[in-house]
């Protein structure tokens, strides 16, 4: 493996994108690959299994049970716990943290639900900035088709119109650590590009 050019405490890599883009498959493949190189990897996800996460999952079937503002609070509180109990300790221990969703999801999904995406990002300043965000992109129509073909029902967050708005918001983010990858390509080529983005973290001039 190439020698790292940055010394590090730990690395935080977030995977974002609309539902059905294959985030969990790609995270698993990357985690296995990194572990095969001796890296200490923590795979995690949001919403978590906390009490907040459980309340969020109840909304999948009844989103009208709370206001958009209350819904936002649940995601923020869930993330505060996640950061405090899992993410920060892992980063301090020098681990590589791969998270399936992070604060761009809140800005995109709760933004698509009528709140201000920029303000949502500001509310998330407590959360450590990721070293890399892999944003998996896909036309919302294809994403909805994929979810349905897995036998899944589109939950309250996944209705096509909502996915279109979410997708537009994801497209509007432009931080330098954000890498967009077209997730409608075969799994192996998506993974190859993710590994490329990982290597670029250490040797950008070799890409
Ligand atoms: P998932 O577990 O399949 O990724 O589903 C989580 C759902 O929750 C997904 O539809 C996106 C939504 N979500 C938000 O609306 N805001 C957030 O901050 C996060 C983390 C997820």
mmCIF file of C-alpha atoms and ligand atoms in Angstrom:
data_model
loop_
_atom_site.group_PDB
_atom_site.id
_atom_site.type_symbol
_atom_site.label_atom_id
_atom_site.label_comp_id
_atom_site.label_asym_id
_atom_site.label_seq_id
_atom_site.Cartn_x
_atom_site.Cartn_y
_atom_site.Cartn_z
ATOM 1 C CA UNK A 1 0.000 0.000 0.000
ATOM 2 C CA UNK A 2 1.151 3.522 -0.697
ATOM 3 C CA UNK A 3 2.715 5.395 2.128
ATOM 4 C CA UNK A 4 0.346 7.874 3.677
ATOM 5 C CA UNK A 5 1.203 11.524 3.279
ATOM 6 C CA UNK A 6 -0.904 12.674 6.206
ATOM 7 C CA UNK A 7 -0.486 11.636 9.771
ATOM 8 C CA UNK A 8 -3.851 10.911 11.217
ATOM 9 C CA UNK A 9 -5.870 10.533 14.332
ATOM 10 C CA UNK A 10 -8.617 8.712 12.580
ATOM 11 C CA UNK A 11 -10.575 9.125 9.396
ATOM 12 C CA UNK A 12 -14.249 9.729 8.913
ATOM 13 C CA UNK A 13 -15.829 8.707 5.631
ATOM 14 C CA UNK A 14 -19.523 9.301 5.068
ATOM 15 C CA UNK A 15 -21.649 7.651 2.403
ATOM 16 C CA UNK A 16 -24.594 9.664 1.193
ATOM 17 C CA UNK A 17 -27.210 9.524 -1.508
ATOM 18 C CA UNK A 18 -30.853 8.804 -2.067
ATOM 19 C CA UNK A 19 -32.255 5.421 -1.078
ATOM 20 C CA UNK A 20 -31.517 2.465 -3.332
ATOM 21 C CA UNK A 21 -28.086 3.670 -4.482
ATOM 22 C CA UNK A 22 -26.289 0.703 -2.882
ATOM 23 C CA UNK A 23 -24.554 2.504 -0.017
ATOM 24 C CA UNK A 24 -24.517 -0.474 2.328
ATOM 25 C CA UNK A 25 -23.110 -2.841 -0.333
ATOM 26 C CA UNK A 26 -20.351 -0.372 -1.155
ATOM 27 C CA UNK A 27 -19.511 0.254 2.499
ATOM 28 C CA UNK A 28 -19.179 -3.481 3.138
ATOM 29 C CA UNK A 29 -16.866 -3.912 0.137
ATOM 30 C CA UNK A 30 -14.690 -0.974 1.170
ATOM 31 C CA UNK A 31 -14.556 -2.121 4.803
ATOM 32 C CA UNK A 32 -13.470 -5.648 3.775
ATOM 33 C CA UNK A 33 -10.798 -4.232 1.470
ATOM 34 C CA UNK A 34 -9.447 -1.890 4.137
ATOM 35 C CA UNK A 35 -9.417 -4.633 6.787
ATOM 36 C CA UNK A 36 -7.498 -6.905 4.404
ATOM 37 C CA UNK A 37 -4.796 -4.208 4.523
ATOM 38 C CA UNK A 38 -4.742 -4.293 8.299
ATOM 39 C CA UNK A 39 -6.842 -1.186 8.883
ATOM 40 C CA UNK A 40 -9.066 -0.866 11.947
ATOM 41 C CA UNK A 41 -12.497 -0.057 10.533
ATOM 42 C CA UNK A 42 -15.763 0.808 12.236
ATOM 43 C CA UNK A 43 -18.920 0.496 10.139
ATOM 44 C CA UNK A 44 -21.842 2.465 11.449
ATOM 45 C CA UNK A 45 -25.091 4.036 10.269
ATOM 46 C CA UNK A 46 -27.707 6.679 10.859
ATOM 47 C CA UNK A 47 -30.372 6.684 12.077
ATOM 48 C CA UNK A 48 -28.817 4.674 14.907
ATOM 49 C CA UNK A 49 -30.482 2.178 17.212
ATOM 50 C CA UNK A 50 -30.891 4.785 19.957
ATOM 51 C CA UNK A 51 -34.313 5.731 21.333
ATOM 52 C CA UNK A 52 -34.241 8.637 18.850
ATOM 53 C CA UNK A 53 -33.473 6.260 15.999
ATOM 54 C CA UNK A 54 -36.374 4.051 17.010
ATOM 55 C CA UNK A 55 -38.740 7.018 17.009
ATOM 56 C CA UNK A 56 -37.449 8.006 13.571
ATOM 57 C CA UNK A 57 -38.210 4.519 12.235
ATOM 58 C CA UNK A 58 -41.774 4.821 13.475
ATOM 59 C CA UNK A 59 -42.086 7.845 11.194
ATOM 60 C CA UNK A 60 -41.376 5.675 8.135
ATOM 61 C CA UNK A 61 -44.963 4.478 8.337
ATOM 62 C CA UNK A 62 -46.510 7.638 9.758
ATOM 63 C CA UNK A 63 -44.485 10.709 8.893
ATOM 64 C CA UNK A 64 -47.397 12.961 9.800
ATOM 65 C CA UNK A 65 -46.960 11.977 13.458
ATOM 66 C CA UNK A 66 -44.686 14.965 13.992
ATOM 67 C CA UNK A 67 -43.934 18.343 12.449
ATOM 68 C CA UNK A 68 -40.936 18.834 10.116
ATOM 69 C CA UNK A 69 -39.185 20.718 12.950
ATOM 70 C CA UNK A 70 -39.740 17.867 15.421
ATOM 71 C CA UNK A 71 -38.524 15.384 12.839
ATOM 72 C CA UNK A 72 -35.349 17.446 12.371
ATOM 73 C CA UNK A 73 -34.769 17.493 16.145
ATOM 74 C CA UNK A 74 -34.947 13.690 16.256
ATOM 75 C CA UNK A 75 -32.251 13.335 13.583
ATOM 76 C CA UNK A 76 -30.048 15.948 15.283
ATOM 77 C CA UNK A 77 -30.378 14.361 18.731
ATOM 78 C CA UNK A 78 -29.696 10.948 17.251
ATOM 79 C CA UNK A 79 -26.534 12.295 15.601
ATOM 80 C CA UNK A 80 -25.363 14.015 18.797
ATOM 81 C CA UNK A 81 -25.457 10.669 20.569
ATOM 82 C CA UNK A 82 -23.817 8.917 17.632
ATOM 83 C CA UNK A 83 -20.963 11.446 17.581
ATOM 84 C CA UNK A 84 -20.469 11.377 21.338
ATOM 85 C CA UNK A 85 -20.698 7.662 21.924
ATOM 86 C CA UNK A 86 -19.268 6.140 18.770
ATOM 87 C CA UNK A 87 -17.745 8.474 16.199
ATOM 88 C CA UNK A 88 -15.495 10.675 18.370
ATOM 89 C CA UNK A 89 -14.146 7.811 20.503
ATOM 90 C CA UNK A 90 -13.369 5.804 17.351
ATOM 91 C CA UNK A 91 -11.619 8.754 15.687
ATOM 92 C CA UNK A 92 -9.634 9.453 18.854
ATOM 93 C CA UNK A 93 -8.554 5.814 18.840
ATOM 94 C CA UNK A 94 -7.238 6.263 15.284
ATOM 95 C CA UNK A 95 -9.890 4.104 13.627
ATOM 96 C CA UNK A 96 -11.417 4.521 10.186
ATOM 97 C CA UNK A 97 -15.118 5.251 10.561
ATOM 98 C CA UNK A 98 -17.422 4.477 7.638
ATOM 99 C CA UNK A 99 -20.876 5.874 8.228
ATOM 100 C CA UNK A 100 -23.928 5.053 6.168
ATOM 101 C CA UNK A 101 -25.485 8.568 6.124
ATOM 102 C CA UNK A 102 -24.450 11.691 8.016
ATOM 103 C CA UNK A 103 -25.435 15.344 8.113
ATOM 104 C CA UNK A 104 -25.833 15.828 4.357
ATOM 105 C CA UNK A 105 -28.777 13.412 4.601
ATOM 106 C CA UNK A 106 -30.420 15.690 7.138
ATOM 107 C CA UNK A 107 -29.824 18.761 4.971
ATOM 108 C CA UNK A 108 -31.216 16.950 1.901
ATOM 109 C CA UNK A 109 -34.155 15.009 3.382
ATOM 110 C CA UNK A 110 -35.349 17.508 5.973
ATOM 111 C CA UNK A 111 -34.541 20.291 3.494
ATOM 112 C CA UNK A 112 -36.821 18.528 0.992
ATOM 113 C CA UNK A 113 -39.446 18.480 3.732
ATOM 114 C CA UNK A 114 -39.659 22.279 3.772
ATOM 115 C CA UNK A 115 -36.783 23.322 6.060
ATOM 116 C CA UNK A 116 -33.746 25.374 5.098
ATOM 117 C CA UNK A 117 -30.857 23.119 4.050
ATOM 118 C CA UNK A 118 -28.159 25.717 4.850
ATOM 119 C CA UNK A 119 -29.500 26.249 8.346
ATOM 120 C CA UNK A 120 -29.621 22.493 8.849
ATOM 121 C CA UNK A 121 -25.934 22.252 7.928
ATOM 122 C CA UNK A 122 -25.182 24.998 10.444
ATOM 123 C CA UNK A 123 -27.067 23.140 13.159
ATOM 124 C CA UNK A 124 -24.719 20.229 12.506
ATOM 125 C CA UNK A 125 -21.514 22.101 13.327
ATOM 126 C CA UNK A 126 -21.125 19.943 16.440
ATOM 127 C CA UNK A 127 -20.457 16.934 14.210
ATOM 128 C CA UNK A 128 -16.862 16.313 13.081
ATOM 129 C CA UNK A 129 -16.248 17.203 9.463
ATOM 130 C CA UNK A 130 -15.740 14.086 7.366
ATOM 131 C CA UNK A 131 -12.420 13.590 5.570
ATOM 132 C CA UNK A 132 -14.328 12.265 2.581
ATOM 133 C CA UNK A 133 -17.977 12.102 1.588
ATOM 134 C CA UNK A 134 -18.906 9.616 -1.115
ATOM 135 C CA UNK A 135 -22.120 10.864 -2.665
ATOM 136 C CA UNK A 136 -23.696 8.089 -4.702
ATOM 137 C CA UNK A 137 -25.895 9.541 -7.432
ATOM 138 C CA UNK A 138 -28.702 7.980 -9.435
ATOM 139 C CA UNK A 139 -31.859 9.192 -11.162
ATOM 140 C CA UNK A 140 -34.632 9.101 -8.517
ATOM 141 C CA UNK A 141 -36.827 7.041 -10.885
ATOM 142 C CA UNK A 142 -34.201 4.279 -10.971
ATOM 143 C CA UNK A 143 -33.746 4.439 -7.219
ATOM 144 C CA UNK A 144 -37.508 4.052 -6.614
ATOM 145 C CA UNK A 145 -37.560 1.156 -9.101
ATOM 146 C CA UNK A 146 -34.695 -0.569 -7.277
ATOM 147 C CA UNK A 147 -36.375 -0.241 -3.885
ATOM 148 C CA UNK A 148 -39.629 -1.659 -5.251
ATOM 149 C CA UNK A 149 -37.890 -4.510 -7.094
ATOM 150 C CA UNK A 150 -36.250 -5.592 -3.813
ATOM 151 C CA UNK A 151 -39.813 -6.239 -2.673
ATOM 152 C CA UNK A 152 -39.562 -3.145 -0.538
ATOM 153 C CA UNK A 153 -42.298 -0.617 -0.159
ATOM 154 C CA UNK A 154 -41.264 2.990 -0.493
ATOM 155 C CA UNK A 155 -41.336 4.346 3.047
ATOM 156 C CA UNK A 156 -42.632 7.819 3.830
ATOM 157 C CA UNK A 157 -39.159 9.284 3.097
ATOM 158 C CA UNK A 158 -38.833 7.522 -0.245
ATOM 159 C CA UNK A 159 -41.822 8.640 -2.323
ATOM 160 C CA UNK A 160 -40.719 9.601 -5.826
ATOM 161 C CA UNK A 161 -41.555 13.311 -5.622
ATOM 162 C CA UNK A 162 -39.746 13.569 -2.306
ATOM 163 C CA UNK A 163 -36.749 11.652 -3.708
ATOM 164 C CA UNK A 164 -36.550 14.128 -6.585
ATOM 165 C CA UNK A 165 -36.350 17.046 -4.163
ATOM 166 C CA UNK A 166 -33.810 15.203 -2.014
ATOM 167 C CA UNK A 167 -31.750 14.440 -5.100
ATOM 168 C CA UNK A 168 -31.730 18.110 -6.148
ATOM 169 C CA UNK A 169 -30.532 19.148 -2.727
ATOM 170 C CA UNK A 170 -27.766 16.539 -2.731
ATOM 171 C CA UNK A 171 -26.751 17.949 -6.144
ATOM 172 C CA UNK A 172 -26.501 21.455 -4.652
ATOM 173 C CA UNK A 173 -23.822 20.630 -2.053
ATOM 174 C CA UNK A 174 -20.287 21.535 -3.036
ATOM 175 C CA UNK A 175 -17.786 20.995 -0.223
ATOM 176 C CA UNK A 176 -14.275 20.075 -1.385
ATOM 177 C CA UNK A 177 -14.278 16.734 0.460
ATOM 178 C CA UNK A 178 -17.379 15.609 -1.430
ATOM 179 C CA UNK A 179 -16.960 13.100 -4.277
ATOM 180 C CA UNK A 180 -19.860 12.223 -6.557
ATOM 181 C CA UNK A 181 -19.984 8.759 -8.068
ATOM 182 C CA UNK A 182 -22.612 7.517 -10.513
ATOM 183 C CA UNK A 183 -24.204 4.568 -8.713
ATOM 184 C CA UNK A 184 -26.126 3.318 -11.739
ATOM 185 C CA UNK A 185 -22.869 1.698 -12.936
ATOM 186 C CA UNK A 186 -22.004 -1.913 -11.993
ATOM 187 C CA UNK A 187 -21.180 -2.471 -8.300
ATOM 188 C CA UNK A 188 -17.527 -3.275 -9.081
ATOM 189 C CA UNK A 189 -16.856 -0.066 -11.004
ATOM 190 C CA UNK A 190 -18.553 2.029 -8.328
ATOM 191 C CA UNK A 191 -16.310 0.318 -5.753
ATOM 192 C CA UNK A 192 -13.229 0.963 -7.909
ATOM 193 C CA UNK A 193 -14.004 4.679 -7.966
ATOM 194 C CA UNK A 194 -14.588 4.730 -4.220
ATOM 195 C CA UNK A 195 -11.149 3.147 -3.667
ATOM 196 C CA UNK A 196 -9.683 5.726 -6.010
ATOM 197 C CA UNK A 197 -11.243 8.500 -3.900
ATOM 198 C CA UNK A 198 -9.815 6.832 -0.786
ATOM 199 C CA UNK A 199 -6.300 6.729 -2.290
ATOM 200 C CA UNK A 200 -6.623 10.379 -3.295
ATOM 201 C CA UNK A 201 -6.940 11.246 0.378
ATOM 202 C CA UNK A 202 -3.264 10.388 0.727
ATOM 203 C CA UNK A 203 -1.754 11.000 -2.701
ATOM 204 C CA UNK A 204 -3.941 13.468 -4.563
ATOM 205 C CA UNK A 205 -1.287 14.204 -7.162
ATOM 206 C CA UNK A 206 -1.157 10.566 -8.274
ATOM 207 C CA UNK A 207 -4.800 10.411 -9.343
HETATM 208 P P1 LIG B 1 -31.878 3.848 5.458
HETATM 209 O O1 LIG B 1 -31.655 3.243 6.810
HETATM 210 O O2 LIG B 1 -32.470 2.915 4.472
HETATM 211 O O3 LIG B 1 -30.730 4.634 4.948
HETATM 212 O O4 LIG B 1 -33.101 4.860 5.672
HETATM 213 C C1 LIG B 1 -32.997 5.938 6.476
HETATM 214 C C2 LIG B 1 -34.056 6.921 6.024
HETATM 215 O O5 LIG B 1 -33.997 8.068 6.852
HETATM 216 C C3 LIG B 1 -33.803 7.367 4.610
HETATM 217 O O6 LIG B 1 -35.024 7.395 3.892
HETATM 218 C C4 LIG B 1 -33.254 8.758 4.768
HETATM 219 C C5 LIG B 1 -33.826 9.222 6.072
HETATM 220 N N1 LIG B 1 -32.931 10.159 6.788
HETATM 221 C C6 LIG B 1 -33.345 11.477 6.924
HETATM 222 O O7 LIG B 1 -34.429 11.838 6.471
HETATM 223 N N2 LIG B 1 -32.525 12.352 7.579
HETATM 224 C C7 LIG B 1 -31.329 11.979 8.126
HETATM 225 O O8 LIG B 1 -30.625 12.818 8.727
HETATM 226 C C8 LIG B 1 -30.913 10.608 7.976
HETATM 227 C C9 LIG B 1 -29.614 10.171 8.579
HETATM 228 C C10 LIG B 1 -31.741 9.742 7.305
#
